[in-house]
PDB file of C-alpha atoms in Angstrom:
ATOM      1  CA  UNK A   1     -24.767   8.290  -2.157  1.00 79.00           C
ATOM      2  CA  UNK A   2     -24.987   5.356   0.237  1.00 86.00           C
ATOM      3  CA  UNK A   3     -24.916   2.935  -2.685  1.00 88.00           C
ATOM      4  CA  UNK A   4     -21.880   4.667  -4.220  1.00 92.00           C
ATOM      5  CA  UNK A   5     -20.067   4.529  -0.888  1.00 93.00           C
ATOM      6  CA  UNK A   6     -20.712   0.812  -0.663  1.00 93.00           C
ATOM      7  CA  UNK A   7     -19.391   0.345  -4.206  1.00 93.00           C
ATOM      8  CA  UNK A   8     -16.313   2.385  -3.279  1.00 95.00           C
ATOM      9  CA  UNK A   9     -15.678   0.338  -0.124  1.00 96.00           C
ATOM     10  CA  UNK A  10     -16.067  -2.823  -2.209  1.00 95.00           C
ATOM     11  CA  UNK A  11     -13.216  -1.579  -4.410  1.00 95.00           C
ATOM     12  CA  UNK A  12     -11.114  -0.816  -1.318  1.00 97.00           C
ATOM     13  CA  UNK A  13     -11.833  -4.256   0.148  1.00 95.00           C
ATOM     14  CA  UNK A  14     -10.983  -6.008  -3.117  1.00 95.00           C
ATOM     15  CA  UNK A  15      -7.649  -4.257  -3.785  1.00 96.00           C
ATOM     16  CA  UNK A  16      -6.301  -3.602  -0.289  1.00 97.00           C
ATOM     17  CA  UNK A  17      -6.121  -4.858   3.286  1.00 97.00           C
ATOM     18  CA  UNK A  18      -7.541  -1.624   4.660  1.00 96.00           C
ATOM     19  CA  UNK A  19     -10.527  -1.881   7.030  1.00 95.00           C
ATOM     20  CA  UNK A  20     -13.971  -1.217   5.553  1.00 94.00           C
ATOM     21  CA  UNK A  21     -17.474  -1.110   7.082  1.00 93.00           C
ATOM     22  CA  UNK A  22     -18.884  -4.476   8.113  1.00 88.00           C
ATOM     23  CA  UNK A  23     -21.712  -4.136   5.610  1.00 86.00           C
ATOM     24  CA  UNK A  24     -19.194  -4.379   2.752  1.00 87.00           C
ATOM     25  CA  UNK A  25     -19.067  -7.799   1.124  1.00 83.00           C
ATOM     26  CA  UNK A  26     -18.197  -9.432  -2.194  1.00 78.00           C
ATOM     27  CA  UNK A  27     -21.643  -8.879  -3.637  1.00 84.00           C
ATOM     28  CA  UNK A  28     -21.384  -9.508  -7.402  1.00 84.00           C
ATOM     29  CA  UNK A  29     -23.582  -6.490  -8.083  1.00 84.00           C
ATOM     30  CA  UNK A  30     -21.299  -4.074  -6.215  1.00 89.00           C
ATOM     31  CA  UNK A  31     -18.132  -5.826  -7.344  1.00 88.00           C
ATOM     32  CA  UNK A  32     -19.209  -5.412 -10.965  1.00 88.00           C
ATOM     33  CA  UNK A  33     -19.331  -1.646 -10.496  1.00 90.00           C
ATOM     34  CA  UNK A  34     -16.289  -1.332  -8.233  1.00 93.00           C
ATOM     35  CA  UNK A  35     -13.656  -0.882 -11.008  1.00 94.00           C
ATOM     36  CA  UNK A  36     -14.726   2.723 -11.565  1.00 94.00           C
ATOM     37  CA  UNK A  37     -13.226   3.447  -8.160  1.00 97.00           C
ATOM     38  CA  UNK A  38      -9.986   1.521  -8.689  1.00 97.00           C
ATOM     39  CA  UNK A  39      -8.140   4.785  -9.502  1.00 97.00           C
ATOM     40  CA  UNK A  40      -9.360   6.209  -6.180  1.00 97.00           C
ATOM     41  CA  UNK A  41      -7.843   3.204  -4.448  1.00 98.00           C
ATOM     42  CA  UNK A  42      -4.669   4.229  -6.267  1.00 98.00           C
ATOM     43  CA  UNK A  43      -4.964   7.647  -4.631  1.00 97.00           C
ATOM     44  CA  UNK A  44      -5.211   5.997  -1.227  1.00 98.00           C
ATOM     45  CA  UNK A  45      -2.314   3.576  -1.706  1.00 98.00           C
ATOM     46  CA  UNK A  46      -0.166   6.258  -3.330  1.00 98.00           C
ATOM     47  CA  UNK A  47      -1.047   8.702  -0.577  1.00 97.00           C
ATOM     48  CA  UNK A  48      -0.026   6.292   2.181  1.00 98.00           C
ATOM     49  CA  UNK A  49       3.209   5.505   0.322  1.00 98.00           C
ATOM     50  CA  UNK A  50       3.886   9.231  -0.047  1.00 97.00           C
ATOM     51  CA  UNK A  51       3.343   9.872   3.648  1.00 98.00           C
ATOM     52  CA  UNK A  52       5.785   7.083   4.518  1.00 98.00           C
ATOM     53  CA  UNK A  53       8.357   8.519   2.111  1.00 98.00           C
ATOM     54  CA  UNK A  54       7.949  12.066   3.422  1.00 97.00           C
ATOM     55  CA  UNK A  55       8.330  10.964   7.032  1.00 97.00           C
ATOM     56  CA  UNK A  56      11.285   8.586   6.723  1.00 98.00           C
ATOM     57  CA  UNK A  57      13.181  10.664   4.164  1.00 97.00           C
ATOM     58  CA  UNK A  58      13.211  13.541   6.620  1.00 96.00           C
ATOM     59  CA  UNK A  59      13.985  11.460   9.688  1.00 97.00           C
ATOM     60  CA  UNK A  60      16.664   9.255   8.109  1.00 97.00           C
ATOM     61  CA  UNK A  61      17.457   9.441   4.375  1.00 97.00           C
ATOM     62  CA  UNK A  62      15.965   9.435   0.866  1.00 96.00           C
ATOM     63  CA  UNK A  63      16.847   5.751   0.379  1.00 97.00           C
ATOM     64  CA  UNK A  64      15.133   4.732   3.603  1.00 98.00           C
ATOM     65  CA  UNK A  65      12.164   6.889   2.648  1.00 97.00           C
ATOM     66  CA  UNK A  66      11.834   5.075  -0.679  1.00 98.00           C
ATOM     67  CA  UNK A  67      12.122   1.687   1.036  1.00 98.00           C
ATOM     68  CA  UNK A  68       9.477   2.725   3.582  1.00 98.00           C
ATOM     69  CA  UNK A  69       7.214   3.893   0.765  1.00 98.00           C
ATOM     70  CA  UNK A  70       7.510   0.576  -1.067  1.00 98.00           C
ATOM     71  CA  UNK A  71       6.951  -1.477   2.094  1.00 98.00           C
ATOM     72  CA  UNK A  72       3.895   0.619   2.917  1.00 98.00           C
ATOM     73  CA  UNK A  73       2.458  -0.187  -0.501  1.00 98.00           C
ATOM     74  CA  UNK A  74       3.106  -3.894  -0.025  1.00 98.00           C
ATOM     75  CA  UNK A  75       1.465  -3.926   3.400  1.00 98.00           C
ATOM     76  CA  UNK A  76      -1.509  -1.850   2.261  1.00 98.00           C
ATOM     77  CA  UNK A  77      -2.349  -4.112  -0.676  1.00 98.00           C
ATOM     78  CA  UNK A  78      -1.214  -7.381   0.881  1.00 97.00           C
ATOM     79  CA  UNK A  79       1.123  -7.839  -2.108  1.00 97.00           C
ATOM     80  CA  UNK A  80      -2.029  -8.327  -4.182  1.00 96.00           C
ATOM     81  CA  UNK A  81      -0.572  -7.176  -7.499  1.00 97.00           C
ATOM     82  CA  UNK A  82       2.940  -8.469  -6.821  1.00 97.00           C
ATOM     83  CA  UNK A  83       1.513 -11.946  -6.273  1.00 97.00           C
ATOM     84  CA  UNK A  84      -0.179 -11.795  -9.678  1.00 97.00           C
ATOM     85  CA  UNK A  85       3.032 -10.616 -11.308  1.00 98.00           C
ATOM     86  CA  UNK A  86       4.998 -13.495  -9.745  1.00 97.00           C
ATOM     87  CA  UNK A  87       2.379 -16.019 -10.887  1.00 97.00           C
ATOM     88  CA  UNK A  88       2.569 -14.659 -14.439  1.00 97.00           C
ATOM     89  CA  UNK A  89       6.372 -14.956 -14.385  1.00 98.00           C
ATOM     90  CA  UNK A  90       6.126 -18.564 -13.218  1.00 97.00           C
ATOM     91  CA  UNK A  91       3.378 -19.465 -15.687  1.00 97.00           C
ATOM     92  CA  UNK A  92       4.931 -17.840 -18.730  1.00 96.00           C
ATOM     93  CA  UNK A  93       8.394 -19.009 -17.791  1.00 95.00           C
ATOM     94  CA  UNK A  94       7.523 -22.625 -17.029  1.00 93.00           C
ATOM     95  CA  UNK A  95       4.617 -23.406 -19.347  1.00 92.00           C
ATOM     96  CA  UNK A  96       4.452 -23.897 -23.110  1.00 91.00           C
ATOM     97  CA  UNK A  97       0.745 -24.545 -23.572  1.00 94.00           C
ATOM     98  CA  UNK A  98      -2.314 -22.636 -22.400  1.00 95.00           C
ATOM     99  CA  UNK A  99      -3.338 -25.419 -20.057  1.00 94.00           C
ATOM    100  CA  UNK A 100       0.115 -25.705 -18.491  1.00 96.00           C
ATOM    101  CA  UNK A 101       0.528 -21.946 -18.085  1.00 96.00           C
ATOM    102  CA  UNK A 102      -2.872 -21.570 -16.396  1.00 95.00           C
ATOM    103  CA  UNK A 103      -2.162 -24.555 -14.135  1.00 95.00           C
ATOM    104  CA  UNK A 104       1.148 -23.059 -12.984  1.00 96.00           C
ATOM    105  CA  UNK A 105      -0.410 -19.640 -12.459  1.00 95.00           C
ATOM    106  CA  UNK A 106      -3.054 -21.145 -10.175  1.00 92.00           C
ATOM    107  CA  UNK A 107      -0.361 -22.733  -7.983  1.00 91.00           C
ATOM    108  CA  UNK A 108       0.018 -20.682  -4.798  1.00 88.00           C
ATOM    109  CA  UNK A 109       3.680 -21.638  -4.487  1.00 92.00           C
ATOM    110  CA  UNK A 110       6.290 -19.335  -5.984  1.00 94.00           C
ATOM    111  CA  UNK A 111       8.902 -20.702  -8.355  1.00 94.00           C
ATOM    112  CA  UNK A 112      12.267 -19.513  -9.612  1.00 96.00           C
ATOM    113  CA  UNK A 113      10.782 -17.359 -12.379  1.00 97.00           C
ATOM    114  CA  UNK A 114       8.415 -15.680  -9.936  1.00 97.00           C
ATOM    115  CA  UNK A 115      11.133 -15.017  -7.361  1.00 97.00           C
ATOM    116  CA  UNK A 116      13.491 -13.588  -9.962  1.00 97.00           C
ATOM    117  CA  UNK A 117      10.685 -11.488 -11.422  1.00 97.00           C
ATOM    118  CA  UNK A 118       9.798 -10.001  -8.028  1.00 98.00           C
ATOM    119  CA  UNK A 119      13.429  -9.164  -7.268  1.00 98.00           C
ATOM    120  CA  UNK A 120      13.781  -7.532 -10.679  1.00 98.00           C
ATOM    121  CA  UNK A 121      10.631  -5.437 -10.525  1.00 98.00           C
ATOM    122  CA  UNK A 122      11.118  -4.291  -6.916  1.00 98.00           C
ATOM    123  CA  UNK A 123      14.750  -3.376  -7.587  1.00 98.00           C
ATOM    124  CA  UNK A 124      13.726  -1.512 -10.745  1.00 98.00           C
ATOM    125  CA  UNK A 125      11.035   0.361  -8.836  1.00 98.00           C
ATOM    126  CA  UNK A 126      13.512   1.403  -6.140  1.00 98.00           C
ATOM    127  CA  UNK A 127      16.094   2.627  -8.651  1.00 97.00           C
ATOM    128  CA  UNK A 128      13.524   4.555 -10.686  1.00 98.00           C
ATOM    129  CA  UNK A 129      12.156   6.246  -7.562  1.00 97.00           C
ATOM    130  CA  UNK A 130      15.693   7.335  -6.687  1.00 96.00           C
ATOM    131  CA  UNK A 131      15.953   9.096 -10.043  1.00 95.00           C
ATOM    132  CA  UNK A 132      12.685  11.012  -9.722  1.00 94.00           C
ATOM    133  CA  UNK A 133      12.862  14.732  -9.109  1.00 84.00           C
ATOM    134  CA  UNK A 134       9.530  14.948  -7.274  1.00 86.00           C
ATOM    135  CA  UNK A 135       8.677  11.586  -5.801  1.00 94.00           C
ATOM    136  CA  UNK A 136       5.341  12.308  -4.109  1.00 95.00           C
ATOM    137  CA  UNK A 137       3.302  13.475  -7.151  1.00 96.00           C
ATOM    138  CA  UNK A 138       4.893  10.774  -9.304  1.00 97.00           C
ATOM    139  CA  UNK A 139       3.973   8.063  -6.795  1.00 98.00           C
ATOM    140  CA  UNK A 140       0.380   9.297  -6.587  1.00 97.00           C
ATOM    141  CA  UNK A 141       0.129   9.392 -10.372  1.00 97.00           C
ATOM    142  CA  UNK A 142       1.752   5.995 -10.940  1.00 98.00           C
ATOM    143  CA  UNK A 143      -0.442   4.198  -8.407  1.00 98.00           C
ATOM    144  CA  UNK A 144      -3.548   5.782  -9.915  1.00 98.00           C
ATOM    145  CA  UNK A 145      -2.814   5.339 -13.628  1.00 98.00           C
ATOM    146  CA  UNK A 146      -1.532   1.791 -13.141  1.00 98.00           C
ATOM    147  CA  UNK A 147      -4.861   0.838 -11.572  1.00 98.00           C
ATOM    148  CA  UNK A 148      -6.762   2.262 -14.516  1.00 97.00           C
ATOM    149  CA  UNK A 149      -4.948   0.018 -17.012  1.00 98.00           C
ATOM    150  CA  UNK A 150      -6.386  -3.284 -15.690  1.00 97.00           C
ATOM    151  CA  UNK A 151      -9.831  -1.657 -15.794  1.00 96.00           C
ATOM    152  CA  UNK A 152      -9.376  -1.033 -19.521  1.00 96.00           C
ATOM    153  CA  UNK A 153      -8.343  -4.661 -20.040  1.00 96.00           C
ATOM    154  CA  UNK A 154     -11.386  -5.899 -18.109  1.00 93.00           C
ATOM    155  CA  UNK A 155     -13.634  -3.704 -20.245  1.00 93.00           C
ATOM    156  CA  UNK A 156     -12.236  -4.517 -23.673  1.00 94.00           C
ATOM    157  CA  UNK A 157     -10.361  -7.793 -23.187  1.00 94.00           C
ATOM    158  CA  UNK A 158     -11.334 -11.463 -23.125  1.00 93.00           C
ATOM    159  CA  UNK A 159     -11.138 -13.557 -19.975  1.00 93.00           C
ATOM    160  CA  UNK A 160      -8.925 -16.571 -20.615  1.00 90.00           C
ATOM    161  CA  UNK A 161     -10.261 -19.061 -18.081  1.00 77.00           C
ATOM    162  CA  UNK A 162     -13.662 -20.214 -16.877  1.00 66.00           C
ATOM    163  CA  UNK A 163     -15.432 -17.158 -15.376  1.00 62.00           C
ATOM    164  CA  UNK A 164     -17.276 -19.379 -12.887  1.00 61.00           C
ATOM    165  CA  UNK A 165     -13.917 -20.443 -11.440  1.00 61.00           C
ATOM    166  CA  UNK A 166     -12.772 -16.844 -10.910  1.00 59.00           C
ATOM    167  CA  UNK A 167     -12.495 -15.498  -7.365  1.00 55.00           C
ATOM    168  CA  UNK A 168     -14.081 -12.299  -8.637  1.00 54.00           C
ATOM    169  CA  UNK A 169     -16.804 -13.493 -10.964  1.00 56.00           C
ATOM    170  CA  UNK A 170     -18.481 -10.092 -10.838  1.00 58.00           C
ATOM    171  CA  UNK A 171     -15.438  -8.473 -12.434  1.00 67.00           C
ATOM    172  CA  UNK A 172     -15.125 -10.910 -15.306  1.00 60.00           C
ATOM    173  CA  UNK A 173     -16.457  -9.881 -18.676  1.00 54.00           C
ATOM    174  CA  UNK A 174     -17.550  -6.557 -20.096  1.00 56.00           C
ATOM    175  CA  UNK A 175     -20.152  -5.654 -17.519  1.00 65.00           C
ATOM    176  CA  UNK A 176     -18.715  -2.182 -16.866  1.00 78.00           C
ATOM    177  CA  UNK A 177     -20.921   0.502 -18.365  1.00 85.00           C
ATOM    178  CA  UNK A 178     -19.512   3.290 -20.557  1.00 88.00           C
ATOM    179  CA  UNK A 179     -20.390   5.783 -17.815  1.00 89.00           C
ATOM    180  CA  UNK A 180     -18.364   3.839 -15.247  1.00 90.00           C
ATOM    181  CA  UNK A 181     -15.429   3.705 -17.642  1.00 93.00           C
ATOM    182  CA  UNK A 182     -15.544   7.476 -18.178  1.00 94.00           C
ATOM    183  CA  UNK A 183     -15.662   7.992 -14.406  1.00 94.00           C
ATOM    184  CA  UNK A 184     -12.627   5.744 -13.915  1.00 96.00           C
ATOM    185  CA  UNK A 185     -10.654   7.582 -16.589  1.00 97.00           C
ATOM    186  CA  UNK A 186     -11.595  11.002 -15.179  1.00 97.00           C
ATOM    187  CA  UNK A 187     -10.618   9.979 -11.654  1.00 96.00           C
ATOM    188  CA  UNK A 188      -7.252   8.695 -12.867  1.00 97.00           C
ATOM    189  CA  UNK A 189      -6.395  12.114 -14.340  1.00 96.00           C
ATOM    190  CA  UNK A 190      -6.750  14.083 -11.101  1.00 96.00           C
ATOM    191  CA  UNK A 191      -3.194  13.441  -9.756  1.00 96.00           C
ATOM    192  CA  UNK A 192      -1.788  15.101 -12.879  1.00 96.00           C
ATOM    193  CA  UNK A 193      -2.898  18.422 -11.372  1.00 95.00           C
ATOM    194  CA  UNK A 194       0.173  18.102  -9.134  1.00 94.00           C
ATOM    195  CA  UNK A 195       2.524  17.774 -12.116  1.00 94.00           C
ATOM    196  CA  UNK A 196       3.577  20.042 -14.995  1.00 93.00           C
ATOM    197  CA  UNK A 197       0.939  20.314 -17.766  1.00 94.00           C
ATOM    198  CA  UNK A 198       2.731  18.041 -20.237  1.00 94.00           C
ATOM    199  CA  UNK A 199       2.987  15.092 -17.848  1.00 96.00           C
ATOM    200  CA  UNK A 200      -0.256  13.388 -18.924  1.00 96.00           C
ATOM    201  CA  UNK A 201       1.920  12.182 -21.807  1.00 97.00           C
ATOM    202  CA  UNK A 202       3.068   9.364 -19.494  1.00 97.00           C
ATOM    203  CA  UNK A 203      -0.328   7.765 -20.099  1.00 97.00           C
ATOM    204  CA  UNK A 204       0.737   6.932 -23.658  1.00 98.00           C
ATOM    205  CA  UNK A 205       3.623   4.545 -22.807  1.00 98.00           C
ATOM    206  CA  UNK A 206       1.529   3.039 -19.999  1.00 98.00           C
ATOM    207  CA  UNK A 207      -1.294   2.407 -22.454  1.00 98.00           C
ATOM    208  CA  UNK A 208       1.110   1.009 -25.053  1.00 98.00           C
ATOM    209  CA  UNK A 209       2.586  -1.336 -22.434  1.00 98.00           C
ATOM    210  CA  UNK A 210      -0.901  -2.470 -21.436  1.00 98.00           C
ATOM    211  CA  UNK A 211      -1.863  -3.216 -25.035  1.00 98.00           C
ATOM    212  CA  UNK A 212       1.414  -5.043 -25.633  1.00 98.00           C
ATOM    213  CA  UNK A 213       1.050  -7.177 -22.513  1.00 98.00           C
ATOM    214  CA  UNK A 214      -2.571  -8.015 -23.286  1.00 98.00           C
ATOM    215  CA  UNK A 215      -1.659  -9.093 -26.812  1.00 98.00           C
ATOM    216  CA  UNK A 216       1.058 -11.292 -25.365  1.00 97.00           C
ATOM    217  CA  UNK A 217      -1.411 -12.870 -22.939  1.00 97.00           C
ATOM    218  CA  UNK A 218      -3.954 -13.299 -25.722  1.00 97.00           C
ATOM    219  CA  UNK A 219      -1.360 -15.096 -27.835  1.00 96.00           C
ATOM    220  CA  UNK A 220      -0.366 -17.565 -25.124  1.00 96.00           C
ATOM    221  CA  UNK A 221      -3.496 -18.140 -23.039  1.00 97.00           C
ATOM    222  CA  UNK A 222      -6.295 -16.616 -25.104  1.00 95.00           C
ATOM    223  CA  UNK A 223      -6.891 -13.549 -22.954  1.00 96.00           C
ATOM    224  CA  UNK A 224      -6.296 -12.301 -19.419  1.00 96.00           C
ATOM    225  CA  UNK A 225      -6.674 -13.643 -15.890  1.00 95.00           C
ATOM    226  CA  UNK A 226      -6.611 -11.910 -12.517  1.00 94.00           C
ATOM    227  CA  UNK A 227      -2.880 -12.603 -12.287  1.00 96.00           C
ATOM    228  CA  UNK A 228      -2.392 -10.926 -15.664  1.00 97.00           C
ATOM    229  CA  UNK A 229      -4.158  -7.816 -14.364  1.00 97.00           C
ATOM    230  CA  UNK A 230      -1.800  -7.730 -11.377  1.00 97.00           C
ATOM    231  CA  UNK A 231       1.177  -7.996 -13.700  1.00 98.00           C
ATOM    232  CA  UNK A 232      -0.162  -5.156 -15.836  1.00 98.00           C
ATOM    233  CA  UNK A 233      -0.516  -2.937 -12.759  1.00 98.00           C
ATOM    234  CA  UNK A 234       3.063  -3.600 -11.676  1.00 98.00           C
ATOM    235  CA  UNK A 235       4.630  -3.073 -15.089  1.00 98.00           C
ATOM    236  CA  UNK A 236       2.641   0.061 -15.902  1.00 98.00           C
ATOM    237  CA  UNK A 237       3.504   1.532 -12.499  1.00 98.00           C
ATOM    238  CA  UNK A 238       7.213   1.425 -13.298  1.00 98.00           C
ATOM    239  CA  UNK A 239       6.421   2.581 -16.852  1.00 98.00           C
ATOM    240  CA  UNK A 240       4.888   5.750 -15.402  1.00 98.00           C
ATOM    241  CA  UNK A 241       7.974   6.301 -13.209  1.00 98.00           C
ATOM    242  CA  UNK A 242      10.218   5.917 -16.234  1.00 97.00           C
ATOM    243  CA  UNK A 243       8.039   8.256 -18.273  1.00 97.00           C
ATOM    244  CA  UNK A 244       8.180  10.900 -15.533  1.00 96.00           C
ATOM    245  CA  UNK A 245      11.974  10.700 -15.427  1.00 96.00           C
ATOM    246  CA  UNK A 246      12.268  11.117 -19.200  1.00 96.00           C
ATOM    247  CA  UNK A 247       9.848  14.051 -19.232  1.00 95.00           C
ATOM    248  CA  UNK A 248      11.671  15.811 -16.396  1.00 92.00           C
ATOM    249  CA  UNK A 249      15.027  15.393 -18.108  1.00 91.00           C
ATOM    250  CA  UNK A 250      14.242  16.044 -21.738  1.00 90.00           C
ATOM    251  CA  UNK A 251      11.077  18.170 -21.969  1.00 83.00           C
TER     252      UNK A 251
END
């Protein structure tokens, strides 16, 4: 149990800015096993976002509640995934070869493509949340499922750059065991208990989007990078919101 807790806190430390015990570090051994708890981190982030929405929507308005929810997510993760999405926008928008794209993506500065991409995805997220009938369970589900999708890419995909140059060398490759993958998938399904029984269908468009994005990355840079995983999380999060809206309206 103590070992599992340390693995869990490693996942929390890697994906968020939340405080963890001092004994938690970036040990490659624990980091390699941490992805099975990425969906649980989604519970935590989604839960904090939901609390912010519930509080501010009752004190002020629905719009302010949604804004508070989004800001809470950004502060909790330190814009971890949004930064990856912006880097992908800059790299894919400004580069025409694998080497150029990877070079741009490694640049910490944000360019026009990245800025426009962030504005677009944050605005889309806000508008989709406004259309949701039940925001809290949808937010919990979206944050959880969208953190499973990068885990699937890490398990089955190919890393595009030099693994030794990665900030998270323990996560690179196919080191995740089948048992860990099953655990991650099972944990990602728990928020669906708060939704109608047919809502697990939203996994299908999220999975299709993940496969499509990975194929696109594979075509241009030969696989995925950490920034690509962040982009996949952001895009599949809004895909889940869109799927929830369509299911509420038409099924």
